[in-house]
């Protein structure tokens, strides 16, 4: 699963969708592949969800073509243990999350036909908690 190699700080403040409410201004264009999967809402995606979507997509492509993952879970998600009283500081990091804005390209694919790419992206989108749509690169 995806996780950063090292961090400046072990625990980070996580605002409640503070910067996520706006549309994405970076990472909102298809840069590497021919087809993409674009988020239609803001959400935090966990490393497990991203990995599940990647596995579903690559299995449908039968290891053909090239897949790019355009998001990375680099925000630690902390949680207090079960049946613990309030207070006594912040909990320990449990998992990694990636904040996703509306319009962010999540995955890109190249080297496969459009219908195969569309079906693979639909399978990947079904694994994610955010609504996503299939887009094709505009050839100029």
Coordinates of N, CA and C in Angstrom, one line a residue:
X1 N 0.8 -1.2 0.0 CA 0.0 0.0 0.0 C 0.9 1.2 0.0
X2 N 0.3 2.3 -0.4 CA 1.0 3.6 -0.5 C 1.1 4.2 0.9
X3 N 2.4 4.7 1.2 CA 2.6 5.5 2.4 C 3.9 6.2 2.2
X4 N 4.1 7.4 2.8 CA 5.3 8.1 2.7 C 6.5 7.4 3.4
X5 N 7.7 7.6 2.9 CA 8.9 7.0 3.5 C 9.2 7.6 4.8
X6 N 9.2 9.0 4.9 CA 9.4 9.7 6.1 C 8.6 11.0 6.2
X7 N 8.5 11.5 7.4 CA 7.7 12.7 7.6 C 8.5 13.7 8.4
X8 N 8.1 15.0 8.3 CA 8.7 16.0 9.2 C 8.0 15.8 10.6
X9 N 6.7 15.7 10.6 CA 5.9 15.5 11.8 C 5.1 14.2 11.8
X10 N 5.1 13.5 12.9 CA 4.3 12.2 12.9 C 2.8 12.4 12.9
X11 N 2.3 13.4 13.5 CA 0.9 13.7 13.6 C 0.7 15.1 13.0
X12 N -0.4 15.2 12.2 CA -0.7 16.5 11.5 C -2.1 16.9 11.7
X13 N -2.4 18.2 11.8 CA -3.7 18.7 12.0 C -4.5 18.4 10.7
X14 N -5.7 17.9 10.8 CA -6.6 17.7 9.7 C -7.8 18.5 9.8
X15 N -7.9 19.5 8.9 CA -9.1 20.4 8.9 C -10.3 19.6 8.3
X16 N -11.5 20.0 8.7 CA -12.7 19.3 8.2 C -13.0 19.9 6.8
X17 N -12.4 19.3 5.8 CA -12.6 19.6 4.4 C -12.4 21.1 4.1
X18 N -11.4 21.7 4.9 CA -11.2 23.2 4.8 C -10.8 23.6 3.4
X19 N -9.7 23.0 2.9 CA -9.3 23.3 1.6 C -9.9 22.5 0.4
X20 N -10.8 21.6 0.8 CA -11.3 20.7 -0.2 C -12.6 21.3 -0.9
X21 N -13.2 22.3 -0.3 CA -14.5 22.8 -0.8 C -14.4 23.4 -2.2
X22 N -13.2 23.9 -2.6 CA -13.0 24.5 -3.9 C -12.7 23.4 -4.9
X23 N -12.8 23.8 -6.2 CA -12.4 22.9 -7.2 C -10.9 22.8 -7.3
X24 N -10.4 21.7 -7.8 CA -9.0 21.5 -7.9 C -8.4 22.5 -9.0
X25 N -7.3 23.1 -8.6 CA -6.6 24.0 -9.6 C -5.3 23.3 -10.1
X26 N -4.9 22.3 -9.3 CA -3.7 21.5 -9.7 C -4.1 20.1 -9.8
X27 N -3.5 19.3 -10.7 CA -3.8 17.9 -10.9 C -5.2 17.7 -11.5
X28 N -5.6 18.6 -12.2 CA -7.0 18.5 -12.8 C -7.0 18.3 -14.3
X29 N -5.8 18.0 -14.9 CA -5.7 17.7 -16.3 C -5.0 16.4 -16.5
X30 N -5.4 15.7 -17.6 CA -4.7 14.5 -18.0 C -3.4 14.8 -18.5
X31 N -2.3 14.3 -17.8 CA -0.9 14.7 -18.2 C -0.1 13.6 -18.8
X32 N -0.4 12.3 -18.4 CA 0.4 11.2 -18.8 C -0.3 10.3 -19.8
X33 N -1.5 9.9 -19.5 CA -2.2 8.9 -20.3 C -3.2 9.5 -21.3
X34 N -4.1 8.6 -21.8 CA -5.1 9.0 -22.8 C -6.5 9.2 -22.1
X35 N -6.7 8.4 -21.1 CA -8.0 8.4 -20.4 C -7.7 8.6 -18.9
X36 N -8.7 9.2 -18.2 CA -8.6 9.5 -16.8 C -9.9 9.2 -16.0
X37 N -9.7 9.2 -14.7 CA -10.9 9.1 -13.8 C -10.8 10.3 -12.9
X38 N -11.9 11.2 -13.0 CA -11.9 12.5 -12.3 C -12.9 12.4 -11.2
X39 N -12.5 12.9 -10.0 CA -13.4 13.0 -8.8 C -14.4 14.1 -9.0
X40 N -15.7 13.8 -8.6 CA -16.8 14.8 -8.8 C -17.2 15.4 -7.4
X41 N -16.5 15.0 -6.4 CA -16.8 15.6 -5.0 C -15.5 15.6 -4.2
X42 N -15.6 16.3 -3.1 CA -14.4 16.3 -2.2 C -14.5 15.2 -1.2
X43 N -13.4 14.5 -0.9 CA -13.4 13.4 0.1 C -12.0 13.1 0.4
X44 N -11.8 12.4 1.6 CA -10.5 11.8 1.9 C -10.5 10.4 1.5
X45 N -9.5 10.0 0.7 CA -9.4 8.6 0.3 C -8.3 7.9 1.1
X46 N -8.5 6.7 1.6 CA -7.5 6.0 2.3 C -6.6 5.2 1.3
X47 N -5.4 4.8 1.8 CA -4.5 4.1 1.0 C -5.1 2.7 0.6
X48 N -5.9 2.1 1.4 CA -6.6 0.9 1.1 C -7.6 1.0 -0.1
X49 N -8.3 2.1 0.0 CA -9.3 2.4 -1.1 C -8.6 2.6 -2.4
X50 N -7.5 3.4 -2.4 CA -6.7 3.6 -3.6 C -6.1 2.3 -4.2
X51 N -5.6 1.5 -3.3 CA -5.0 0.2 -3.7 C -6.1 -0.7 -4.3
X52 N -7.3 -0.7 -3.6 CA -8.4 -1.6 -4.1 C -8.8 -1.2 -5.5
X53 N -8.9 0.1 -5.8 CA -9.3 0.6 -7.1 C -8.2 0.3 -8.1
X54 N -6.9 0.4 -7.7 CA -5.8 0.1 -8.7 C -5.8 -1.4 -9.0
X55 N -6.1 -2.3 -8.1 CA -6.1 -3.7 -8.3 C -7.3 -4.0 -9.2
X56 N -8.4 -3.5 -9.0 CA -9.6 -3.7 -9.8 C -9.3 -3.3 -11.3
X57 N -8.7 -2.1 -11.4 CA -8.4 -1.6 -12.8 C -7.4 -2.5 -13.5
X58 N -6.3 -2.8 -12.9 CA -5.2 -3.5 -13.5 C -5.6 -5.0 -13.8
X59 N -6.5 -5.5 -13.0 CA -7.0 -6.9 -13.3 C -7.9 -6.9 -14.5
X60 N -8.7 -5.9 -14.7 CA -9.6 -5.8 -15.8 C -8.8 -5.6 -17.1
X61 N -7.7 -4.8 -17.0 CA -6.9 -4.5 -18.1 C -6.0 -5.7 -18.5
X62 N -6.0 -6.7 -17.6 CA -5.2 -7.9 -17.8 C -3.7 -7.6 -18.0
X63 N -3.2 -6.7 -17.2 CA -1.9 -6.2 -17.1 C -1.4 -5.6 -18.5
X64 N -2.4 -5.1 -19.2 CA -2.0 -4.4 -20.5 C -2.1 -2.9 -20.3
X65 N -1.4 -2.2 -21.1 CA -1.4 -0.7 -21.0 C -0.6 -0.2 -19.8
X66 N -0.7 1.1 -19.6 CA 0.1 1.7 -18.5 C -0.9 2.4 -17.6
X67 N -0.8 2.3 -16.3 CA -1.6 3.0 -15.3 C -0.8 3.9 -14.5
X68 N -1.3 5.1 -14.3 CA -0.7 6.1 -13.4 C -1.7 6.4 -12.3
X69 N -1.2 6.4 -11.0 CA -1.9 6.8 -9.8 C -1.5 8.3 -9.6
X70 N -2.5 9.2 -9.7 CA -2.2 10.6 -9.6 C -2.4 11.2 -8.2
X71 N -2.8 10.4 -7.2 CA -3.0 10.9 -5.9 C -2.1 10.0 -5.0
X72 N -1.7 10.6 -3.8 CA -0.8 9.9 -2.9 C -1.3 10.2 -1.5
X73 N -1.5 9.2 -0.7 CA -2.0 9.3 0.7 C -0.8 9.7 1.6
X74 N -0.6 11.0 1.9 CA 0.5 11.5 2.7 C 0.1 12.2 4.0
X75 N -1.2 12.1 4.3 CA -1.7 12.7 5.6 C -2.0 11.6 6.6
X76 N -1.3 11.6 7.7 CA -1.6 10.6 8.7 C -3.0 10.8 9.4
X77 N -3.7 9.7 9.5 CA -5.0 9.7 10.2 C -4.9 9.0 11.5
X78 N -5.1 9.8 12.6 CA -4.9 9.3 13.9 C -6.2 8.9 14.5
X79 N -6.1 7.9 15.5 CA -7.3 7.4 16.1 C -7.0 7.0 17.5
X80 N -7.8 7.3 18.5 CA -7.7 6.8 19.9 C -8.1 5.4 20.0
X81 N -7.5 4.6 20.9 CA -7.9 3.2 21.1 C -9.4 3.1 21.5
X82 N -10.0 2.0 21.3 CA -11.4 1.8 21.7 C -11.5 1.8 23.2
X83 N -12.6 2.3 23.8 CA -12.9 2.3 25.2 C -11.8 3.1 26.0
X84 N -11.4 4.2 25.4 CA -10.4 5.1 26.0 C -11.2 6.4 26.4
X85 N -10.8 6.9 27.6 CA -11.5 8.1 28.1 C -10.9 9.3 27.3
X86 N -11.7 10.4 27.3 CA -11.4 11.6 26.6 C -10.1 12.2 27.2
X87 N -9.4 13.0 26.4 CA -8.2 13.7 26.9 C -6.9 12.8 26.7
X88 N -5.9 13.1 27.4 CA -4.6 12.4 27.3 C -4.0 12.5 25.9
X89 N -4.2 13.6 25.2 CA -3.5 13.8 23.9 C -4.1 13.2 22.7
X90 N -3.5 13.4 21.6 CA -3.9 13.0 20.3 C -3.6 11.5 20.1
X91 N -4.4 10.8 19.4 CA -4.2 9.3 19.2 C -3.0 9.0 18.3
X92 N -2.7 7.8 18.1 CA -1.6 7.3 17.3 C -2.0 7.2 15.8
X93 N -1.1 7.4 14.9 CA -1.4 7.3 13.4 C -1.9 5.9 13.1
X94 N -3.1 5.8 12.5 CA -3.6 4.5 12.1 C -3.5 4.1 10.7
X95 N -3.7 5.1 9.8 CA -3.7 4.9 8.4 C -3.3 6.2 7.7
X96 N -3.2 6.1 6.3 CA -2.8 7.3 5.5 C -4.0 7.6 4.6
X97 N -4.2 9.0 4.5 CA -5.3 9.4 3.7 C -4.8 10.5 2.7
X98 N -5.5 10.6 1.6 CA -5.2 11.6 0.5 C -6.4 12.5 0.4
X99 N -6.3 13.8 0.7 CA -7.4 14.7 0.4 C -7.6 14.9 -1.1
X100 N -8.9 14.7 -1.5 CA -9.2 14.9 -3.0 C -10.2 16.0 -3.2
X101 N -9.9 16.9 -4.0 CA -10.8 18.0 -4.4 C -11.6 17.6 -5.6
X102 N -12.7 18.4 -5.8 CA -13.6 18.2 -7.0 C -12.7 18.5 -8.2
X103 N -12.7 17.6 -9.2 CA -12.0 17.8 -10.4 C -10.6 17.2 -10.5
X104 N -10.1 16.6 -9.4 CA -8.8 16.0 -9.3 C -8.8 14.7 -10.2
X105 N -7.8 14.5 -11.0 CA -7.6 13.3 -11.7 C -7.0 12.3 -10.8
X106 N -7.7 11.2 -10.6 CA -7.3 10.1 -9.7 C -6.4 9.1 -10.3
X107 N -6.8 8.6 -11.5 CA -6.0 7.6 -12.2 C -6.0 8.0 -13.7
X108 N -4.9 7.5 -14.4 CA -4.8 7.7 -15.8 C -4.4 6.4 -16.4
X109 N -4.8 6.1 -17.7 CA -4.5 4.9 -18.4 C -4.1 5.2 -19.8
X110 N -3.2 4.5 -20.4 CA -2.8 4.7 -21.8 C -2.5 3.3 -22.4
X111 N -2.6 3.2 -23.7 CA -2.2 2.0 -24.4 C -3.2 0.9 -24.5
X112 N -4.5 1.3 -24.2 CA -5.6 0.3 -24.3 C -6.8 1.0 -25.1
X113 N -7.7 0.2 -25.7 CA -8.8 0.8 -26.3 C -9.7 1.6 -25.4
X114 N -10.5 2.5 -25.9 CA -11.4 3.4 -25.1 C -12.4 2.6 -24.3
X115 N -13.1 1.6 -24.9 CA -14.1 0.8 -24.2 C -13.5 0.0 -23.1
X116 N -12.3 -0.6 -23.3 CA -11.7 -1.3 -22.2 C -11.3 -0.4 -21.1
X117 N -10.7 0.7 -21.4 CA -10.4 1.7 -20.4 C -11.6 2.2 -19.6
X118 N -12.7 2.5 -20.3 CA -13.9 3.0 -19.6 C -14.4 1.9 -18.6
X119 N -14.4 0.7 -19.0 CA -14.9 -0.4 -18.1 C -14.0 -0.5 -16.9
X120 N -12.7 -0.5 -17.1 CA -11.7 -0.6 -16.1 C -11.9 0.6 -15.1
X121 N -12.1 1.8 -15.6 CA -12.3 3.0 -14.7 C -13.6 2.9 -13.9
X122 N -14.6 2.3 -14.5 CA -15.9 2.1 -13.8 C -15.7 1.2 -12.7
X123 N -14.9 0.1 -12.9 CA -14.7 -0.9 -11.8 C -13.9 -0.2 -10.7
X124 N -12.9 0.6 -11.1 CA -12.1 1.3 -10.1 C -13.0 2.3 -9.3
X125 N -13.8 3.0 -10.0 CA -14.7 4.0 -9.3 C -15.7 3.4 -8.4
X126 N -16.1 2.1 -8.6 CA -17.0 1.4 -7.7 C -16.3 1.1 -6.4
X127 N -15.0 1.1 -6.4 CA -14.2 0.8 -5.1 C -14.0 2.0 -4.3
X128 N -14.3 3.2 -4.8 CA -14.0 4.5 -4.2 C -15.2 5.1 -3.5
X129 N -15.1 5.8 -2.4 CA -16.3 6.4 -1.8 C -16.7 7.7 -2.4
X130 N -16.0 8.1 -3.4 CA -16.3 9.4 -4.1 C -16.9 9.1 -5.5
X131 N -17.8 10.0 -6.0 CA -18.3 9.8 -7.3 C -17.2 10.3 -8.3
X132 N -17.0 9.5 -9.4 CA -16.0 9.8 -10.3 C -16.5 9.6 -11.7
X133 N -16.0 10.3 -12.7 CA -16.4 10.1 -14.1 C -15.2 9.9 -15.0
X134 N -15.4 9.2 -16.1 CA -14.4 8.8 -17.0 C -14.2 10.0 -18.0
X135 N -13.0 10.4 -18.3 CA -12.7 11.5 -19.2 C -11.6 11.0 -20.2
X136 N -11.7 11.6 -21.4 CA -10.7 11.3 -22.4 C -9.9 12.5 -22.7
X137 N -8.7 12.3 -23.0 CA -7.8 13.5 -23.3 C -8.2 14.1 -24.7
X138 N -8.3 15.5 -24.7 CA -8.7 16.2 -25.9 C -7.5 16.3 -26.8
X139 N -7.6 15.7 -27.9 CA -6.4 15.7 -28.9 C -6.5 17.0 -29.7
X140 N -5.4 17.8 -29.6 CA -5.4 19.1 -30.3 C -4.8 18.9 -31.7

